[in-house]
mmCIF file of C-alpha atoms in Angstrom:
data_model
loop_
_atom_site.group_PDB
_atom_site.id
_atom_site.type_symbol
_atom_site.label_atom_id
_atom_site.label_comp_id
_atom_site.label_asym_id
_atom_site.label_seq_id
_atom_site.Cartn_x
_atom_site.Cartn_y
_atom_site.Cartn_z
ATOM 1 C CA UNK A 1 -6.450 29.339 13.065
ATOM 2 C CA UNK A 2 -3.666 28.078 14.508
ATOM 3 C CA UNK A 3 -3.204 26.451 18.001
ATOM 4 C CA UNK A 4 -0.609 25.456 20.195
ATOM 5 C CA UNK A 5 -1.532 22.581 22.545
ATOM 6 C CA UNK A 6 0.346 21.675 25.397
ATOM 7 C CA UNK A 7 -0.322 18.386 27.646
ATOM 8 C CA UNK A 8 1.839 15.634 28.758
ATOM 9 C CA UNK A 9 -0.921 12.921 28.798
ATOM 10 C CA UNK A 10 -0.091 11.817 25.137
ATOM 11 C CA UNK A 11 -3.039 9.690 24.618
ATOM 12 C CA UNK A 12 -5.266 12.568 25.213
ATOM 13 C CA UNK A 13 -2.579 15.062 23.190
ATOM 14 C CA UNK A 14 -3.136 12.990 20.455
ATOM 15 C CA UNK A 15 -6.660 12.958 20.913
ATOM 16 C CA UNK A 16 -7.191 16.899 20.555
ATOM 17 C CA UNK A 17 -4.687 17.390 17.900
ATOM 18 C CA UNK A 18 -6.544 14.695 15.921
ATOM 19 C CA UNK A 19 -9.846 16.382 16.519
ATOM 20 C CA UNK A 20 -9.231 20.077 16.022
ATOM 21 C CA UNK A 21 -7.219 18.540 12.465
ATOM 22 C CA UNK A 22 -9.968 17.546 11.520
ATOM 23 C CA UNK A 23 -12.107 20.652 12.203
ATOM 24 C CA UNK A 24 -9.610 22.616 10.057
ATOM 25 C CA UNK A 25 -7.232 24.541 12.322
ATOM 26 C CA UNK A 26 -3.221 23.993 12.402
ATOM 27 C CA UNK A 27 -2.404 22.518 15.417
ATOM 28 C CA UNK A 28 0.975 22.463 17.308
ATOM 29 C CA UNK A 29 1.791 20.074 19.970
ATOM 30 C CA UNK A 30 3.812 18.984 23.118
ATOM 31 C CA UNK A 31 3.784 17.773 26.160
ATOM 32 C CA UNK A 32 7.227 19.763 27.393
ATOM 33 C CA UNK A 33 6.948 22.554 29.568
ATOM 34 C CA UNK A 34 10.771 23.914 28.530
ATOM 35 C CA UNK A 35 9.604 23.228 24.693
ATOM 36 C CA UNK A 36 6.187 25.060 25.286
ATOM 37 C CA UNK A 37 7.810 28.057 26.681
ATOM 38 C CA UNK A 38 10.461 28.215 23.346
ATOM 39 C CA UNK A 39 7.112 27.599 21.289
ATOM 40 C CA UNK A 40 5.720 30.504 22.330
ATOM 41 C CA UNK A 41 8.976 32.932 22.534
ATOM 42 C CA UNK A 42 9.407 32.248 18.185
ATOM 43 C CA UNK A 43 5.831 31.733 17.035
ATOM 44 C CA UNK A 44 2.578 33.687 17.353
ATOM 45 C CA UNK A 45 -0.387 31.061 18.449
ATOM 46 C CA UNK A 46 -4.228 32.176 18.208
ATOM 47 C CA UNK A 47 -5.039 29.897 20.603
ATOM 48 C CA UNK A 48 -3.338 28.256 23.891
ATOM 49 C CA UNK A 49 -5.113 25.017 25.596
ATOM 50 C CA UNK A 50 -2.525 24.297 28.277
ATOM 51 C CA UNK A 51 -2.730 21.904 31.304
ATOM 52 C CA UNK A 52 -1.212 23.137 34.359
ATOM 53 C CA UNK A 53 0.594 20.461 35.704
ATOM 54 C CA UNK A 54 3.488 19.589 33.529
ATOM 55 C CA UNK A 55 5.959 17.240 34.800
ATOM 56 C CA UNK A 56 8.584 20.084 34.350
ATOM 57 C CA UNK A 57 6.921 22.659 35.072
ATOM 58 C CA UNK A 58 3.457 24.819 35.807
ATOM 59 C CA UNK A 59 1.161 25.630 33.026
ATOM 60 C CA UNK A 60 0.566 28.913 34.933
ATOM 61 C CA UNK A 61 4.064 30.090 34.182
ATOM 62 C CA UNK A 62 3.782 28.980 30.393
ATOM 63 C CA UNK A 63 0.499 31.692 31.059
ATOM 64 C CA UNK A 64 2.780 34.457 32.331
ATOM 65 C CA UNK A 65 5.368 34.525 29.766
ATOM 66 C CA UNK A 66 2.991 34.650 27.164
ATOM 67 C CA UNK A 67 1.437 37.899 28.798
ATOM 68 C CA UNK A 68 4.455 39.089 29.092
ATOM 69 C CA UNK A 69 4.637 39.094 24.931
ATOM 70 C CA UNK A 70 1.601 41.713 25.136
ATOM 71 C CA UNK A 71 -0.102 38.907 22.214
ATOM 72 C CA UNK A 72 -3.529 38.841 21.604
ATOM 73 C CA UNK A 73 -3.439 35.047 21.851
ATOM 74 C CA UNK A 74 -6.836 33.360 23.943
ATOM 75 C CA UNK A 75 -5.968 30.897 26.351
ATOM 76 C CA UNK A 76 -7.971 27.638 27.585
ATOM 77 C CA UNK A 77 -6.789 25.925 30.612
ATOM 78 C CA UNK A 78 -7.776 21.944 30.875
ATOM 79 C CA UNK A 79 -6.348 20.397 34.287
ATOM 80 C CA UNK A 80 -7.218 17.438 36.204
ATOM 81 C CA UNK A 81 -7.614 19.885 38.896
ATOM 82 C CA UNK A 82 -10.850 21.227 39.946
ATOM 83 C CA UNK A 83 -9.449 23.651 43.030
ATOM 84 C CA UNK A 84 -11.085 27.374 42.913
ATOM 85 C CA UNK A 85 -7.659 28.848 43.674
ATOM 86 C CA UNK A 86 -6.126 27.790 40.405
ATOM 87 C CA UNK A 87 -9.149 28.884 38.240
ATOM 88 C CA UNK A 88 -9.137 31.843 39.370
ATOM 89 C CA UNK A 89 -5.457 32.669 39.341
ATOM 90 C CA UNK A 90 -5.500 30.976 35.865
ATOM 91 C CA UNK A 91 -8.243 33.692 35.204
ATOM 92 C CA UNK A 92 -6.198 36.263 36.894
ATOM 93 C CA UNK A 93 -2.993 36.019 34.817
ATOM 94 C CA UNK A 94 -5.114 36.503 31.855
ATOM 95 C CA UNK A 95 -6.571 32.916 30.301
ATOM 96 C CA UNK A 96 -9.883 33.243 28.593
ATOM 97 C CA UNK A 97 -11.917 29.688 29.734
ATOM 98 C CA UNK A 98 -10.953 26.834 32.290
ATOM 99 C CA UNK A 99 -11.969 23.199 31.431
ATOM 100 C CA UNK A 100 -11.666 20.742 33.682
ATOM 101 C CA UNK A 101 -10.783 16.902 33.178
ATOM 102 C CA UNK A 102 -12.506 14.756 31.320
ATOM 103 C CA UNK A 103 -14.331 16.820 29.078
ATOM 104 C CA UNK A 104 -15.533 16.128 25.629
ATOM 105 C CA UNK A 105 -13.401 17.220 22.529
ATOM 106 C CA UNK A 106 -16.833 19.028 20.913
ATOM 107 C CA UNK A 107 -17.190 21.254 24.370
ATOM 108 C CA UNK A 108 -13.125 22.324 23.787
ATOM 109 C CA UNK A 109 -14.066 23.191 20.018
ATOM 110 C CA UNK A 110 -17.078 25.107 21.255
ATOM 111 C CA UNK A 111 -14.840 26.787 23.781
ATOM 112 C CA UNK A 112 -12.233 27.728 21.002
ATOM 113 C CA UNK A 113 -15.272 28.738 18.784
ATOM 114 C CA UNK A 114 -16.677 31.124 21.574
ATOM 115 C CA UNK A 115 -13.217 32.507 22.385
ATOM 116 C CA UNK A 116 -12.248 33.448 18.968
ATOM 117 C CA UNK A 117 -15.548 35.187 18.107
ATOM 118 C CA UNK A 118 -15.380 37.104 20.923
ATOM 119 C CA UNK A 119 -12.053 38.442 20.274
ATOM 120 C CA UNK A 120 -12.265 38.729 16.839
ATOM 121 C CA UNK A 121 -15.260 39.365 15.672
ATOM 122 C CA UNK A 122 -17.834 40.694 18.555
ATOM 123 C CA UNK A 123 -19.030 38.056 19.628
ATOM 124 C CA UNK A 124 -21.199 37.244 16.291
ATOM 125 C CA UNK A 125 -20.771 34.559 14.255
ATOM 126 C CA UNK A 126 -21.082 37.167 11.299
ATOM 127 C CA UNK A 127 -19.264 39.853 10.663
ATOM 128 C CA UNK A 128 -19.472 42.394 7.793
ATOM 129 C CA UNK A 129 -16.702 44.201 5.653
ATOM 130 C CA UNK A 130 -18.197 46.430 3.556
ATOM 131 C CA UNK A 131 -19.920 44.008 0.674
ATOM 132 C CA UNK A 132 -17.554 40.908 2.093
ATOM 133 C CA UNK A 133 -19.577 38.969 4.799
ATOM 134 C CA UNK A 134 -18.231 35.947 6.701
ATOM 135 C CA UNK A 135 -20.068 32.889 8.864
ATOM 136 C CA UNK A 136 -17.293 31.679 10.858
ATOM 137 C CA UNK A 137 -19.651 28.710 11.504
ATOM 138 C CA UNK A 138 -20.507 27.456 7.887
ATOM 139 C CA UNK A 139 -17.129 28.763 6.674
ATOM 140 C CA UNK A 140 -19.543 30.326 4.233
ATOM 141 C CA UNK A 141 -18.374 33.944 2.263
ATOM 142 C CA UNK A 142 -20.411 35.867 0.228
ATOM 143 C CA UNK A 143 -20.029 39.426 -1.824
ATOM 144 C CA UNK A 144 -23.239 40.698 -2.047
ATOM 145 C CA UNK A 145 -25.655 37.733 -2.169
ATOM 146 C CA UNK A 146 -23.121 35.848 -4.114
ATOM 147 C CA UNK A 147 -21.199 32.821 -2.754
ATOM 148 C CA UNK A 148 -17.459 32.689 -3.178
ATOM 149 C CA UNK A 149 -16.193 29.130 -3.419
ATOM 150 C CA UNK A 150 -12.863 29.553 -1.370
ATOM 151 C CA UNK A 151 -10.217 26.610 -0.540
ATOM 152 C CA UNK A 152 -8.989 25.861 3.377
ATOM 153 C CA UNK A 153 -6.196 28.129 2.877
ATOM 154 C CA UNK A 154 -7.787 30.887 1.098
ATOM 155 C CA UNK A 155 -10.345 31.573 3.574
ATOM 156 C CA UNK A 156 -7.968 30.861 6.507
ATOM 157 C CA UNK A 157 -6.509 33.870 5.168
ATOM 158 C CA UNK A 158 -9.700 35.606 4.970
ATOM 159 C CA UNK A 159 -10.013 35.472 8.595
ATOM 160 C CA UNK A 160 -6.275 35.850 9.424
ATOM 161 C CA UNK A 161 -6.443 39.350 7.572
ATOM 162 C CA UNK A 162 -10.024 40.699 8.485
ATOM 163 C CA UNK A 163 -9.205 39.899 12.176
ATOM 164 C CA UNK A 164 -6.301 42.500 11.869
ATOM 165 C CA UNK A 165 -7.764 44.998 10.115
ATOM 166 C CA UNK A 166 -5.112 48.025 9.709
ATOM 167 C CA UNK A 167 -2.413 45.926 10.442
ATOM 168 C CA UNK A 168 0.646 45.290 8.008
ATOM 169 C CA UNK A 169 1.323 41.740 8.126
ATOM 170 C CA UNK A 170 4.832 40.420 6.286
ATOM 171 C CA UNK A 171 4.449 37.599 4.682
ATOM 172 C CA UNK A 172 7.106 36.130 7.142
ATOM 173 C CA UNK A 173 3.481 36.098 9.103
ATOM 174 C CA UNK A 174 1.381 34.901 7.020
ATOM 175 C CA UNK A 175 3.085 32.105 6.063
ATOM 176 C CA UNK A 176 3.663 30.988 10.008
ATOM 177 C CA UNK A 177 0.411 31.746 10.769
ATOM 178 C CA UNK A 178 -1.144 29.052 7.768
ATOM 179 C CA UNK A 179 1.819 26.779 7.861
ATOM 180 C CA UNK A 180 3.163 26.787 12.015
ATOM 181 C CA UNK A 181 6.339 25.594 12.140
ATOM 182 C CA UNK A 182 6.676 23.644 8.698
ATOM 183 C CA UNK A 183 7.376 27.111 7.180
ATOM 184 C CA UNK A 184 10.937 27.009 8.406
ATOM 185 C CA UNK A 185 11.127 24.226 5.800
ATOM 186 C CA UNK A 186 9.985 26.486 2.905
ATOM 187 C CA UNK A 187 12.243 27.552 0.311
ATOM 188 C CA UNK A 188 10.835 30.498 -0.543
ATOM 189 C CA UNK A 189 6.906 32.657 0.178
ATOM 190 C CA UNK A 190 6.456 32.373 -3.537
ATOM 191 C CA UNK A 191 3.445 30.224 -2.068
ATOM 192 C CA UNK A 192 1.900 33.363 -0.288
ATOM 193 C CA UNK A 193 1.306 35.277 -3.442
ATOM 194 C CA UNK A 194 -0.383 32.461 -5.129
ATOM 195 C CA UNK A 195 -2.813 32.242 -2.452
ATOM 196 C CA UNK A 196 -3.387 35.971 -1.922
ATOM 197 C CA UNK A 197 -3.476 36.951 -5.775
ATOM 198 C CA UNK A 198 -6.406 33.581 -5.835
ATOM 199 C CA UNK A 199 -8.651 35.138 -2.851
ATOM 200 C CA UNK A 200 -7.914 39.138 -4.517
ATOM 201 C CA UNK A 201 -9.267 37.838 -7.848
ATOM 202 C CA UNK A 202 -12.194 36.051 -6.192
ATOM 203 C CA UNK A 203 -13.550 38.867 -4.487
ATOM 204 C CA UNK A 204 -13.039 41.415 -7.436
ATOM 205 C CA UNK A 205 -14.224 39.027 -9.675
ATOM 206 C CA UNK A 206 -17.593 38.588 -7.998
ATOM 207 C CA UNK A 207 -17.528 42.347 -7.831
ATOM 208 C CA UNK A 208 -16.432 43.189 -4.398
ATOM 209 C CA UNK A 209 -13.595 45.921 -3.787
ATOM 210 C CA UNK A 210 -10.880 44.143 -2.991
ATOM 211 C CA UNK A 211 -9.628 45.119 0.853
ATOM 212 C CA UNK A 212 -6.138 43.431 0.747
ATOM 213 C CA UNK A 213 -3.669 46.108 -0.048
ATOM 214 C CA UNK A 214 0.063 45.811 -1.037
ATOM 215 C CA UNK A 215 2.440 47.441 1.220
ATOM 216 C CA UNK A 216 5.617 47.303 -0.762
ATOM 217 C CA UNK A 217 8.826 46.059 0.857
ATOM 218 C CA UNK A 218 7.064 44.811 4.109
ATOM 219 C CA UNK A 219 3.730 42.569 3.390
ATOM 220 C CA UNK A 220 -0.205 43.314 2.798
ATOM 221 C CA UNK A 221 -2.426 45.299 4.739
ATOM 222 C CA UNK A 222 -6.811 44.755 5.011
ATOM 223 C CA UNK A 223 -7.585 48.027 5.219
ATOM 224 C CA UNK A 224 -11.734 47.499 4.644
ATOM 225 C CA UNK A 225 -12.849 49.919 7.066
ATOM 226 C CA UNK A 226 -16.845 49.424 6.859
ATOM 227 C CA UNK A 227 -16.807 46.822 9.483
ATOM 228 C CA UNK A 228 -20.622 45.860 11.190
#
């Protein structure tokens, strides 16, 4: 999952990206309004946890012009500022959750938790595809009753493709979506099929159909349809 972060107290910055590292999501970070709003205009972010006063600008409008994309990103607000007004305009323009200074760095990855599940998945912490089931909590994926043993990135892509089921995703995508910005630095996506030809072989090879499809010329498709 992959998060863009914006706050201008660097201390606590550091603080989250540090954290949600360590819980295995790819974390982007700044504390520059002007840099947040370019963030957001070339990459696509699961997640936004943005403060609303910036010293350049208002969090709120970082909140309208990624509306304006029509993205299915969630959005947390975390501000110093407690006043009903901004909540509720926050929740107005479209944000998800509102957390408000200090909070503990466990409640934010609970709220990030809750937020994805609900728009991905239901609001379950299990979901279904056909034989293929997924804990988003125990990272835990099974065909059957059998346990696959996936690696971070494999089942990051797991979840990346099942949560856009029908979708043709290039691997342009893919490769932002696992790899944020660094992917600029890649040579080549040669990386990508290595990754997607692993997971493919590890479902079919525990005996599950295989749900990532090959859509030649533009990128891969999870086309799975027996969701519960």
């Amino acid at each position: 999952m992959k998060i863009l972060v914006v706050e201008d107290e660097k201390e606590l910055l550091s603080s989250i990206e540090s954290y949600l590292k360590s819980e295995g999501f790819l974390c982007e970070t700044t504390g520059d309004f002007n840099k947040a709003l370019e963030l957001i205009d070339i990459y696509e972010f699961d997640c936004l946890i943005v403060d609303l006063t910036l010293p350049s600008g208002n969090g709120l409008d970082i909140i309208r012009k990624l509306k304006s994309k029509n993205t299915n990103t969630g959005i947390i607000i975390i501000s110093a500022k407690n006043a009903l007004d901004d909540k509720l305009l926050g929740l107005e323009l479209g944000s998800d959750d509102y957390l408000t200074k200090p909070f503990y760095l466990s409640e934010l990855n609970a709220r990030i938790k809750a937020l994805m599940r609900r728009r991905n998945f239901n609001g379950s912490n299990i979901k279904i595809f056909g034989a293929i089931s997924i804990d988003l909590n125990t990272h835990q994926v099974k065909i059957g009753s059998q346990e696959l043993t996936l690696t971070k990135t494999e089942f990051d892509l797991l979840i990346y493709f099942s949560s856009n089921r029908n979708k043709v995703l290039t691997k342009e995508a893919i490769a932002e979506h696992l790899w944020g910005s660094n992917v600029d630095q890649a040579d080549s996506f040669d990386f990508i099929y290595s990754h997607i030809k692993n997971l493919r072989k590890k479902i079919t090879d525990s005996s599950g159909i295989d749900p990532i499809k090959t859509v030649y010329g533009l990128g891969y498709k999870f086309i799975n349809n027996e969701l519960t």
